[in-house]
Coordinates of C-alpha atoms (C1' of nucleotides) in Angstrom, one line a residue:
Chain A
M1 CA -17.4 -22.8 -13.9
T2 CA -19.6 -25.9 -12.9
D3 CA -22.7 -27.3 -14.8
G4 CA -25.2 -25.4 -17.0
F5 CA -27.7 -24.5 -14.0
T6 CA -25.5 -23.7 -11.3
Y7 CA -25.2 -19.7 -12.4
R8 CA -28.6 -19.2 -11.8
W9 CA -28.0 -19.4 -7.4
P10 CA -28.4 -16.0 -6.1
R11 CA -25.2 -14.6 -6.4
P12 CA -23.2 -11.7 -4.2
A13 CA -23.2 -8.1 -5.9
L14 CA -20.1 -6.9 -7.3
T15 CA -18.8 -3.4 -7.1
V16 CA -15.6 -1.6 -7.1
D17 CA -13.9 0.8 -4.9
V18 CA -11.5 3.7 -6.2
A19 CA -8.3 5.1 -3.9
L20 CA -7.5 7.9 -5.8
F21 CA -4.3 9.3 -5.0
G22 CA -3.5 13.2 -6.1
L23 CA -1.2 16.3 -4.0
Q24 CA -3.0 18.5 -2.4
A25 CA -0.5 21.5 -1.6
G26 CA 2.7 18.8 -1.2
Q27 CA 0.0 16.9 0.8
L28 CA -0.7 13.2 -0.4
S29 CA -4.5 12.7 -0.4
V30 CA -6.9 10.4 -1.0
L31 CA -10.3 11.6 -2.8
L32 CA -13.3 10.2 -0.8
I33 CA -16.8 11.3 -1.3
R34 CA -19.5 12.2 1.5
R35 CA -22.5 9.8 1.2
R36 CA -26.0 10.8 0.9
L37 CA -27.9 7.6 1.4
P38 CA -28.1 4.6 3.6
P39 CA -26.2 2.8 5.0
F40 CA -23.4 5.2 6.5
E41 CA -25.5 8.5 5.4
G42 CA -23.2 11.2 6.0
W43 CA -19.8 8.9 5.9
W44 CA -16.7 9.6 4.1
A45 CA -16.3 6.8 1.6
L46 CA -14.5 5.8 -1.2
P47 CA -15.8 6.6 -5.1
G48 CA -17.4 3.0 -6.3
G49 CA -20.2 1.5 -7.5
F50 CA -21.2 -1.6 -9.4
V51 CA -19.7 -3.5 -11.7
R52 CA -22.3 -3.6 -15.5
L53 CA -22.9 -6.9 -16.9
D54 CA -21.1 -5.4 -19.8
E55 CA -18.0 -3.4 -18.9
G56 CA -14.4 -4.8 -17.3
L57 CA -13.4 -4.4 -14.5
E58 CA -11.1 -1.3 -14.6
W59 CA -13.8 -0.1 -16.6
A60 CA -16.4 0.0 -14.2
A61 CA -13.4 1.7 -11.9
R62 CA -12.6 4.0 -14.7
R63 CA -16.9 5.0 -15.1
E64 CA -17.1 6.1 -11.5
L65 CA -14.5 8.3 -11.0
E66 CA -15.7 9.8 -14.0
E67 CA -19.3 9.8 -12.7
E68 CA -18.8 10.4 -9.0
A69 CA -16.0 13.3 -8.7
G70 CA -15.6 14.0 -12.7
V71 CA -12.1 12.7 -13.2
R72 CA -9.7 10.7 -15.0
P73 CA -6.6 9.2 -13.2
A74 CA -3.8 8.7 -15.2
W75 CA -2.7 5.7 -13.5
I76 CA -4.9 2.6 -12.4
E77 CA -4.2 -1.1 -10.6
Q78 CA -5.6 -3.3 -8.7
I79 CA -5.6 -3.9 -5.3
G80 CA -7.8 -7.5 -4.9
A81 CA -11.1 -8.4 -4.2
F82 CA -12.4 -7.6 -0.8
G83 CA -15.8 -10.2 0.6
A84 CA -16.4 -10.8 4.0
P85 CA -19.8 -11.3 4.4
G86 CA -21.3 -8.6 6.5
R87 CA -19.2 -5.9 5.2
D88 CA -22.0 -4.5 3.8
P89 CA -24.9 -4.8 5.9
R90 CA -27.2 -4.5 3.2
E91 CA -26.5 -7.8 1.4
R92 CA -23.5 -10.0 0.4
V93 CA -21.3 -7.1 -1.8
V94 CA -18.1 -8.2 -3.0
S95 CA -15.9 -5.1 -3.9
V96 CA -13.2 -4.9 -6.6
A97 CA -10.9 -2.3 -4.9
W98 CA -8.3 -0.2 -7.2
W99 CA -5.5 2.3 -6.4
A100 CA -5.4 5.3 -9.0
L101 CA -3.4 8.2 -9.5
L102 CA -4.7 11.8 -10.5
R103 CA -2.5 14.6 -12.5
A104 CA -2.0 17.7 -10.5
D105 CA -3.1 19.4 -13.8
E106 CA -6.1 17.8 -14.4
H107 CA -9.6 20.1 -12.7
A108 CA -10.5 19.7 -9.2
P109 CA -13.0 17.4 -8.9
V110 CA -16.9 18.2 -8.0
A111 CA -20.1 16.6 -6.3
A112 CA -22.4 14.3 -8.4
S113 CA -25.2 11.5 -8.1
D114 CA -24.3 9.7 -4.7
A115 CA -22.4 11.9 -3.1
S116 CA -23.0 15.2 -1.2
E117 CA -19.6 16.8 -1.3
V118 CA -16.8 15.4 -1.9
R119 CA -13.4 16.2 -0.3
W120 CA -9.3 15.5 -0.9
H121 CA -8.3 14.6 2.4
P122 CA -4.6 14.3 3.6
V123 CA -3.6 10.6 4.4
A124 CA -2.1 11.4 6.9
S125 CA -5.2 12.5 9.2
L126 CA -8.0 10.3 7.2
P127 CA -11.6 10.5 9.2
A128 CA -13.8 7.2 10.1
L129 CA -14.5 5.6 6.3
A130 CA -17.7 3.7 5.5
F131 CA -17.6 -0.2 5.4
D132 CA -14.0 -1.1 5.1
H133 CA -12.8 1.5 3.2
A134 CA -9.9 2.4 6.0
T135 CA -8.8 -2.1 5.3
M136 CA -8.9 -0.3 1.3
V137 CA -7.0 2.6 1.8
T138 CA -4.2 0.9 3.7
A139 CA -3.9 -1.5 1.4
A140 CA -3.4 1.0 -1.4
L141 CA -1.1 3.0 0.1
H142 CA 1.0 0.3 1.0
R143 CA 1.2 -0.6 -3.2
L144 CA 1.6 3.0 -4.1
R145 CA 4.5 3.7 -2.2
Q146 CA 5.7 0.0 -3.0
R147 CA 5.7 1.4 -6.5
A148 CA 6.9 4.7 -5.8
W149 CA 9.8 2.9 -4.3
E150 CA 10.5 0.3 -7.1
S151 CA 9.4 2.3 -9.9
A152 CA 9.2 6.3 -10.5
I153 CA 5.2 6.0 -10.9
G154 CA 5.4 9.9 -9.7
A155 CA 5.8 10.6 -12.8
E156 CA 2.2 9.8 -13.8
L157 CA 1.1 13.1 -11.8
L158 CA 3.1 15.4 -13.5
G159 CA 2.3 16.5 -17.7
E160 CA 4.2 15.0 -20.6
Q161 CA 7.5 16.5 -19.9
F162 CA 8.8 17.4 -16.5
T163 CA 12.4 18.3 -15.1
L164 CA 14.4 15.8 -12.6
G165 CA 13.6 18.3 -9.7
E166 CA 10.1 18.2 -9.8
L167 CA 10.0 13.9 -10.3
Q168 CA 11.8 14.0 -7.1
T169 CA 9.7 16.2 -5.4
V170 CA 6.9 14.4 -6.5
Q171 CA 8.5 11.0 -5.5
E172 CA 9.3 12.0 -1.7
S173 CA 5.7 13.1 -1.5
L174 CA 4.7 9.9 -2.5
L175 CA 6.8 8.3 -0.4
G176 CA 6.4 10.4 2.7
H177 CA 9.9 10.7 3.0
P178 CA 13.0 12.8 1.5
L179 CA 15.1 11.3 -0.7
D180 CA 18.8 12.0 -1.9
K181 CA 18.9 14.1 -4.6
R182 CA 22.5 13.2 -6.2
N183 CA 21.3 9.1 -5.5
F184 CA 17.9 10.0 -6.9
R185 CA 19.4 11.3 -10.1
R186 CA 21.9 8.7 -10.5
R187 CA 19.0 5.6 -9.7
M188 CA 17.1 7.9 -12.7
N189 CA 19.8 7.7 -15.2
E190 CA 20.9 4.4 -14.7
S191 CA 16.8 3.1 -14.8
G192 CA 17.0 3.8 -18.1
L193 CA 13.1 5.0 -18.1
L194 CA 13.5 8.7 -19.2
V195 CA 14.4 10.3 -21.9
E196 CA 15.7 14.2 -22.7
A197 CA 13.4 16.2 -23.8
G198 CA 14.9 19.8 -24.5
E199 CA 15.5 22.5 -22.4
A200 CA 13.7 24.6 -20.0
R201 CA 13.1 26.8 -16.8
S202 CA 9.8 27.1 -14.6
E203 CA 10.1 28.8 -11.8
G204 CA 12.1 32.5 -12.2
P205 CA 15.1 32.7 -10.4
G206 CA 17.9 30.1 -10.8
R207 CA 19.8 27.4 -13.1
P208 CA 17.7 25.8 -16.3
A209 CA 16.6 22.6 -15.8
R210 CA 16.8 19.8 -18.7
L211 CA 13.5 18.4 -19.2
F212 CA 12.6 14.8 -19.7
R213 CA 9.4 12.5 -20.5
L214 CA 8.7 8.6 -19.8
G215 CA 10.6 6.6 -22.5
D216 CA 8.2 4.4 -24.7
R217 CA 6.0 1.6 -22.6
M218 CA 7.5 2.1 -19.3
R219 CA 4.5 2.6 -17.2
G220 CA 5.3 2.0 -13.8
A221 CA 8.1 -0.6 -15.5
P222 CA 10.9 -1.2 -12.4
L223 CA 14.2 0.5 -12.2
G224 CA 16.8 -1.4 -14.2
S225 CA 18.8 -2.0 -10.2
T226 CA 15.8 -3.7 -8.5
R227 CA 16.3 -6.7 -7.2
E228 CA 14.0 -9.6 -8.9
N229 CA 13.5 -13.3 -8.5
E230 CA 14.6 -14.5 -11.7
Chain B
M1 CA -22.5 1.4 -3.2
T2 CA -25.9 3.7 -4.4
D3 CA -29.5 4.1 -3.8
G4 CA -31.8 1.1 -2.7
F5 CA -32.7 0.4 -5.8
T6 CA -29.9 0.1 -7.6
Y7 CA -28.7 -3.1 -6.3
R8 CA -31.3 -4.9 -7.9
W9 CA -29.2 -4.8 -11.9
P10 CA -29.0 -7.9 -12.9
R11 CA -25.5 -8.5 -12.1
P12 CA -22.2 -10.2 -12.9
A13 CA -21.7 -14.0 -11.2
L14 CA -18.8 -14.7 -9.0
T15 CA -16.1 -17.5 -8.6
V16 CA -13.2 -18.6 -7.4
D17 CA -10.5 -20.4 -9.3
V18 CA -7.4 -21.7 -6.9
A19 CA -4.0 -22.5 -8.2
L20 CA -3.1 -25.2 -5.8
F21 CA 0.8 -26.0 -5.5
G22 CA 2.3 -29.1 -4.4
L23 CA 5.4 -31.2 -4.7
Q24 CA 5.2 -34.1 -6.7
A25 CA 8.7 -35.8 -7.4
G26 CA 10.6 -32.5 -6.1
Q27 CA 8.5 -30.9 -9.2
L28 CA 6.6 -27.9 -8.5
S29 CA 2.9 -28.5 -9.8
V30 CA 0.1 -27.8 -10.3
L31 CA -3.5 -29.3 -9.4
L32 CA -6.3 -29.7 -12.2
I33 CA -9.1 -31.2 -13.5
R34 CA -10.4 -32.0 -16.2
R35 CA -13.7 -30.8 -17.5
R36 CA -16.6 -32.7 -17.6
L37 CA -19.0 -30.3 -18.8
P38 CA -19.6 -27.6 -21.6
P39 CA -17.9 -24.8 -22.1
F40 CA -14.2 -26.2 -22.5
E41 CA -15.5 -29.9 -21.8
G42 CA -12.9 -32.1 -21.7
W43 CA -10.0 -29.3 -21.6
W44 CA -8.0 -29.3 -17.9
A45 CA -9.0 -25.9 -15.5
L46 CA -7.9 -24.7 -12.2
P47 CA -10.7 -25.9 -9.2
G48 CA -12.9 -23.4 -8.5
G49 CA -16.6 -22.6 -8.8
F50 CA -19.8 -20.3 -7.2
V51 CA -19.2 -18.1 -4.3
R52 CA -22.4 -18.6 -2.5
L53 CA -24.3 -15.6 -0.7
D54 CA -23.1 -17.1 3.3
E55 CA -19.7 -17.6 2.8
G56 CA -16.5 -15.7 2.5
L57 CA -14.1 -15.5 -0.3
E58 CA -10.8 -17.5 1.0
W59 CA -13.9 -20.3 2.4
A60 CA -15.2 -20.5 -1.2
A61 CA -11.7 -21.2 -2.4
R62 CA -11.0 -23.3 0.1
R63 CA -14.7 -25.6 -0.4
E64 CA -14.3 -25.9 -3.8
L65 CA -10.5 -27.4 -3.1
E66 CA -12.2 -30.0 -0.4
E67 CA -15.2 -30.4 -2.9
E68 CA -13.1 -30.6 -5.9
A69 CA -10.4 -32.5 -5.2
G70 CA -10.8 -33.6 -1.4
V71 CA -7.9 -31.4 0.0
R72 CA -7.4 -28.6 2.3
P73 CA -4.3 -26.2 1.3
A74 CA -2.0 -25.8 4.3
W75 CA -1.7 -21.5 3.3
I76 CA -4.0 -19.9 0.8
E77 CA -3.6 -16.3 -0.7
Q78 CA -5.5 -14.2 -3.0
I79 CA -4.0 -13.2 -6.8
G80 CA -6.7 -10.9 -7.6
A81 CA -9.8 -10.7 -9.6
F82 CA -10.5 -11.3 -13.3
G83 CA -13.2 -9.8 -14.6
A84 CA -12.7 -9.1 -18.3
P85 CA -16.1 -9.8 -20.4
G86 CA -16.2 -12.8 -22.2
R87 CA -13.7 -14.9 -20.0
D88 CA -16.4 -17.2 -19.9
P89 CA -18.5 -17.9 -23.3
R90 CA -21.7 -18.4 -21.0
E91 CA -22.4 -14.9 -19.6
R92 CA -20.4 -13.0 -17.4
V93 CA -18.1 -14.0 -14.6
V94 CA -16.5 -12.6 -12.5
S95 CA -13.6 -14.3 -10.7
V96 CA -11.3 -14.2 -7.8
A97 CA -8.4 -15.9 -8.2
W98 CA -6.0 -17.5 -5.1
W99 CA -2.6 -19.6 -4.6
A100 CA -2.3 -22.0 -2.7
L101 CA -0.2 -25.1 -1.0
L102 CA -0.8 -28.4 -0.4
R103 CA 1.7 -30.2 1.9
A104 CA 3.2 -33.6 0.7
D105 CA 1.8 -35.6 3.1
E106 CA -1.8 -34.9 2.2
H107 CA -3.6 -38.0 1.1
A108 CA -3.8 -37.7 -3.0
P109 CA -6.8 -35.9 -4.3
V110 CA -9.5 -37.7 -5.7
A111 CA -11.9 -36.3 -8.8
A112 CA -15.3 -35.4 -7.7
S113 CA -18.6 -33.7 -9.2
D114 CA -17.8 -32.0 -12.4
A115 CA -14.4 -32.9 -12.6
S116 CA -14.1 -36.2 -14.6
E117 CA -10.1 -36.8 -13.8
V118 CA -7.5 -34.7 -11.2
R119 CA -4.1 -34.9 -11.7
W120 CA -1.0 -32.7 -11.1
H121 CA 0.4 -30.9 -13.5
P122 CA 4.6 -30.1 -13.6
V123 CA 4.5 -26.4 -13.9
A124 CA 7.1 -26.9 -16.6
S125 CA 4.8 -28.6 -18.9
L126 CA 1.4 -27.4 -18.0
P127 CA -1.3 -28.0 -21.0
A128 CA -3.1 -25.1 -22.4
L129 CA -6.1 -24.6 -20.1
A130 CA -9.8 -23.3 -19.8
F131 CA -11.2 -19.8 -19.8
D132 CA -8.1 -17.3 -18.8
H133 CA -6.8 -19.7 -16.4
A134 CA -3.2 -20.1 -17.9
T135 CA -3.1 -15.9 -16.7
M136 CA -4.0 -16.7 -13.4
V137 CA -1.4 -19.8 -13.1
T138 CA 1.1 -17.1 -14.4
A139 CA 0.3 -14.9 -12.1
A140 CA 0.3 -17.5 -9.0
L141 CA 3.5 -18.6 -9.9
H142 CA 4.7 -15.0 -9.7
R143 CA 3.5 -14.6 -6.2
L144 CA 4.6 -17.8 -5.5
R145 CA 7.9 -17.3 -6.3
Q146 CA 8.2 -14.0 -4.2
R147 CA 7.0 -15.5 -1.6
A148 CA 9.5 -17.9 -1.6
W149 CA 12.5 -15.5 -1.9
E150 CA 10.9 -13.1 0.9
S151 CA 9.9 -15.7 3.2
A152 CA 10.0 -19.6 3.6
I153 CA 7.2 -20.5 2.5
G154 CA 8.2 -23.8 1.5
A155 CA 7.8 -24.6 5.3
E156 CA 3.9 -24.6 4.9
L157 CA 4.5 -28.1 2.5
L158 CA 6.4 -29.9 5.5
G159 CA 5.6 -31.9 9.0
E160 CA 5.5 -29.4 11.8
Q161 CA 8.9 -30.5 12.2
F162 CA 11.4 -30.5 9.7
T163 CA 15.5 -29.8 8.9
L164 CA 17.0 -27.0 7.2
G165 CA 18.0 -29.5 4.5
E166 CA 14.1 -30.6 3.8
L167 CA 13.3 -26.8 3.9
Q168 CA 16.2 -26.1 1.7
T169 CA 15.2 -28.7 -0.4
V170 CA 11.8 -27.6 -1.1
Q171 CA 12.4 -23.7 -1.2
E172 CA 14.6 -24.6 -4.6
S173 CA 11.8 -26.5 -6.2
L174 CA 9.9 -24.0 -5.4
L175 CA 11.8 -21.2 -6.7
G176 CA 13.2 -23.5 -9.8
H177 CA 16.5 -23.3 -9.1
P178 CA 19.3 -24.3 -6.5
L179 CA 20.2 -22.4 -3.3
D180 CA 23.9 -22.0 -1.8
K181 CA 23.6 -24.1 1.7
R182 CA 25.4 -22.2 3.8
N183 CA 24.3 -18.7 2.9
F184 CA 21.1 -20.2 3.1
R185 CA 21.4 -21.5 6.4
R186 CA 23.0 -18.0 7.4
R187 CA 19.4 -16.5 6.5
M188 CA 17.3 -18.8 8.5
N189 CA 19.2 -18.8 11.3
E190 CA 19.1 -15.0 11.0
S191 CA 15.5 -14.3 10.2
G192 CA 14.0 -15.6 13.2
L193 CA 11.4 -17.3 11.8
L194 CA 12.4 -20.7 13.2
V195 CA 12.6 -22.3 16.6
E196 CA 14.7 -25.6 17.3
A197 CA 12.5 -28.7 18.3
G198 CA 14.7 -32.0 19.3
E199 CA 17.1 -33.8 17.4
A200 CA 16.5 -36.7 14.7
R201 CA 17.7 -38.6 11.9
S202 CA 15.5 -39.2 9.0
E203 CA 16.8 -41.8 6.4
G204 CA 19.6 -43.9 7.0
P205 CA 23.3 -43.1 7.0
G206 CA 24.3 -39.6 7.6
R207 CA 24.8 -37.2 10.6
P208 CA 21.5 -36.6 12.6
A209 CA 19.9 -33.0 11.4
R210 CA 18.7 -30.7 13.7
L211 CA 14.9 -30.3 13.8
F212 CA 12.9 -27.0 13.6
R213 CA 9.4 -25.8 13.6
L214 CA 7.8 -22.3 12.2
G215 CA 8.0 -19.7 15.7
D216 CA 4.3 -18.8 16.3
R217 CA 2.6 -16.3 13.9
M218 CA 5.3 -16.6 11.8
R219 CA 3.4 -18.0 8.7
G220 CA 4.3 -16.2 5.5
A221 CA 6.0 -13.3 7.5
P222 CA 9.3 -11.5 5.9
L223 CA 12.7 -12.7 6.8
G224 CA 14.7 -10.0 8.6
S225 CA 16.7 -9.2 6.7
T226 CA 13.8 -8.7 3.3
R227 CA 14.4 -4.7 2.2
E228 CA 10.7 -3.0 3.1
N229 CA 9.8 0.1 1.8
E230 CA 9.3 1.6 5.5
Chain C
dG1 C1' 37.6 -49.7 11.8
dC2 C1' 36.9 -48.4 7.8
dC3 C1' 33.6 -45.7 4.2
dA4 C1' 29.8 -43.9 2.5
dT5 C1' 26.3 -40.5 3.6
dT6 C1' 24.0 -36.4 4.9
dA7 C1' 25.1 -31.9 8.4
dG8 C1' 27.1 -28.0 9.7
dT9 C1' 30.0 -24.4 9.9
dG10 C1' 33.2 -19.4 8.2
dT11 C1' 36.2 -16.0 5.0
dA12 C1' 37.4 -13.0 1.6
dA13 C1' 35.5 -10.6 -2.8
dT14 C1' 31.6 -7.9 -4.9
dC15 C1' 28.2 -5.1 -5.0
dA16 C1' 24.3 -2.1 -3.8
dC17 C1' 23.1 1.7 -1.4
dA18 C1' 23.5 5.9 1.6
dA19 C1' 25.8 10.0 3.2
dC20 C1' 27.9 14.2 1.3
dA21 C1' 29.5 19.4 -0.6
dC22 C1' 30.4 22.0 -4.4
dG23 C1' 30.5 24.4 -9.1
dA24 C1' 27.3 25.9 -13.0
dA25 C1' 23.7 28.6 -15.1
dA26 C1' 20.5 31.5 -14.6
dT27 C1' 17.2 35.9 -12.4
dG28 C1' 17.2 40.3 -10.3
dA29 C1' 18.1 44.8 -7.6
dA30 C1' 21.5 47.8 -6.8
Chain D
dT1 C1' 27.8 45.5 -15.0
dT2 C1' 28.1 43.9 -11.1
dC3 C1' 27.0 40.9 -7.3
dA4 C1' 23.5 38.4 -4.3
dT5 C1' 20.2 34.6 -4.6
dT6 C1' 18.6 30.6 -6.3
dT7 C1' 18.1 26.5 -8.5
dC8 C1' 20.4 22.9 -10.8
dG9 C1' 24.0 19.3 -11.8
dT10 C1' 27.9 16.4 -10.6
dG11 C1' 31.7 12.2 -7.8
dT12 C1' 33.5 9.9 -3.8
dT13 C1' 33.8 7.3 0.3
dG14 C1' 32.3 4.0 3.4
dT15 C1' 29.1 0.3 4.6
dG16 C1' 26.1 -3.1 4.6
dA17 C1' 24.5 -7.1 2.6
dT18 C1' 24.9 -11.1 -0.8
dT19 C1' 27.2 -14.2 -2.8
dA20 C1' 31.1 -17.2 -4.0
dC21 C1' 33.2 -21.7 -2.1
dA22 C1' 35.5 -26.3 0.9
dC23 C1' 36.0 -28.6 4.5
dT24 C1' 35.1 -31.2 9.6
dA25 C1' 31.7 -33.6 12.5
dA26 C1' 28.6 -36.9 13.4
dT27 C1' 25.7 -40.8 11.8
dG28 C1' 25.1 -46.1 9.7
dG29 C1' 26.4 -50.1 7.1
dC30 C1' 29.6 -53.2 6.3

DNA sequence: GCCATTAGTGTAATCACAACACGAAATGAA
DNA sequence: TTCATTTCGTGTTGTGATTACACTAATGGC
C-alpha cells in the first residue's frame, strides 16, 4: 500500500486455523488434531495451515479442513487475525482464525498429513492446546453462541429438512443451556426464517412432527425480533 | 503449521489498514489519504501499510497512523482480515483492517510519506476509495455504531473529564441519530462506567455541569443493562 | 433583578421476554 | 379395540426494560 519496492520486504508467514464445531452424542465438541511434528509435537491443535498465493482466505480454511480431516463444513465465518510476535516459536506467523460447523450426517473425520490423530473434544473439557489456539477457541465459542442466540444457526447442523424439536435440541446444545419450548417455537415462527415442507414422523411413537427448512437466503440471518442498531 | 519446509513457500504480503474516525464540526468523519503512487494513484484510501516482521498487528496499525498522518488514536480495535485474491492489482496482499477513534483535542493530521494529501471526509459523503477500502469502511462503521450503542465508546473522543451533555452529543454523532436526554443519563448512571470528578462550567451562560470520567478499566466495556448471552 | 441558556430530574405507557400446563396425534402392547 | 406411552403443538400472564415526554434549578449577561 506504499511504493513499488515496499512489498519486497521480508514478510510474516500467513496461516489459517479453524475451530470446527460439531455435536457428538449431544455434546458440543471441537475438532482437534494431534501434531506429529515440532513445534508442539504431540500437542492438540486446531486444523490449519499456510495460505497459498492464489486462494482466498476462506478457501484456504476450507482446504485445510478437507486436507487435514477430510470434512466440508456447512458454515464457516471469520473470527479475526491473530498475530502476536512469538505466537509461533519458529518465526513470525500471522494466522486468520475461523469458526465452522459440521453437519452431523457428515462422515467422521480421518487423520491425514501432518496429524497423527484427529478427534472431537467436548468443549467442556479441552486439553492444553498448541500456539494460541486456546484463545482462538474461546473467541470462536463466543461467536458461535452469539450467532446461536440471535439466528438459529443450529439449522446448519441438520439436514435439509428438520423438525422444530430437532432444531431446539441442537440450539440448546450450542448454547449450553435449555430453552423454553413454547417461547422457542414462537420465536422461530415469528422470525420468518423457516418454511414448511411436508410432514413426517421420525422416531417410533409420538405425534408426527411437521418438517421445516431454511427459507431462501436465510443462512445465519438474525431473527426478526433481535435488536439492531439502525 | 506443518513441517519445517512449508513455511518457505511464497507467501502473501501482509498489510494493515485503519479506518480512523473523528468528529469534524460535529460530523462523523474518516481520515483518508490521497495516494501519490500507483496503483490507484490519486485515489483516496485508508492509511495503512506493510506489517514488519517484529511488530504486532495492532502496533503496525498504530505505527502507520503515526507515519502517514502523525496521529495517535485513543482507541483501536480489529475488524478482520480481508484477503480476496485480486484486491491488490500488484500481487497477493492480505490486509488486517482496524477501526480507531481520534480525540478531538489531538492536533490535526498532516500529510506525510506516501500521501499527497490527508483529509477528513464526512462518512455521509465519501469519495470512491482505492482497493476494497469502501468495504472496510462499511464494516468499520458497523462496528463503531455497535460499540457506541452498547458501550459509551464516545468517551474516548473527549478529554479525561467531560460532562454528560458532551458525552451525549458525541454519542449522537457516532450513532447518527439523536438520543433522549433523560433516558441517556439514566443509562449512564446505571451503567456504573462513570465516576464523578469535581464541578465546572464550560461555555458562558447556563447552569454548571458536573464532570465525570471513565471508571478504572472501563474502556469499551458494555453498559450494565445490555443483554448478553450468558 | 430579569432574561437567556444549559443542567438536571420522574412517571406513565408500551413492548419484549420469561414462566408455565395441558390437549392432540401417533405407536405398541394387552 | 382399548389403553398406556410418547412426542408434538399451542396461549396467557407477569415482569422487567425501553420509550416518550415537560418542567425546575443554577448560572451569566444585560
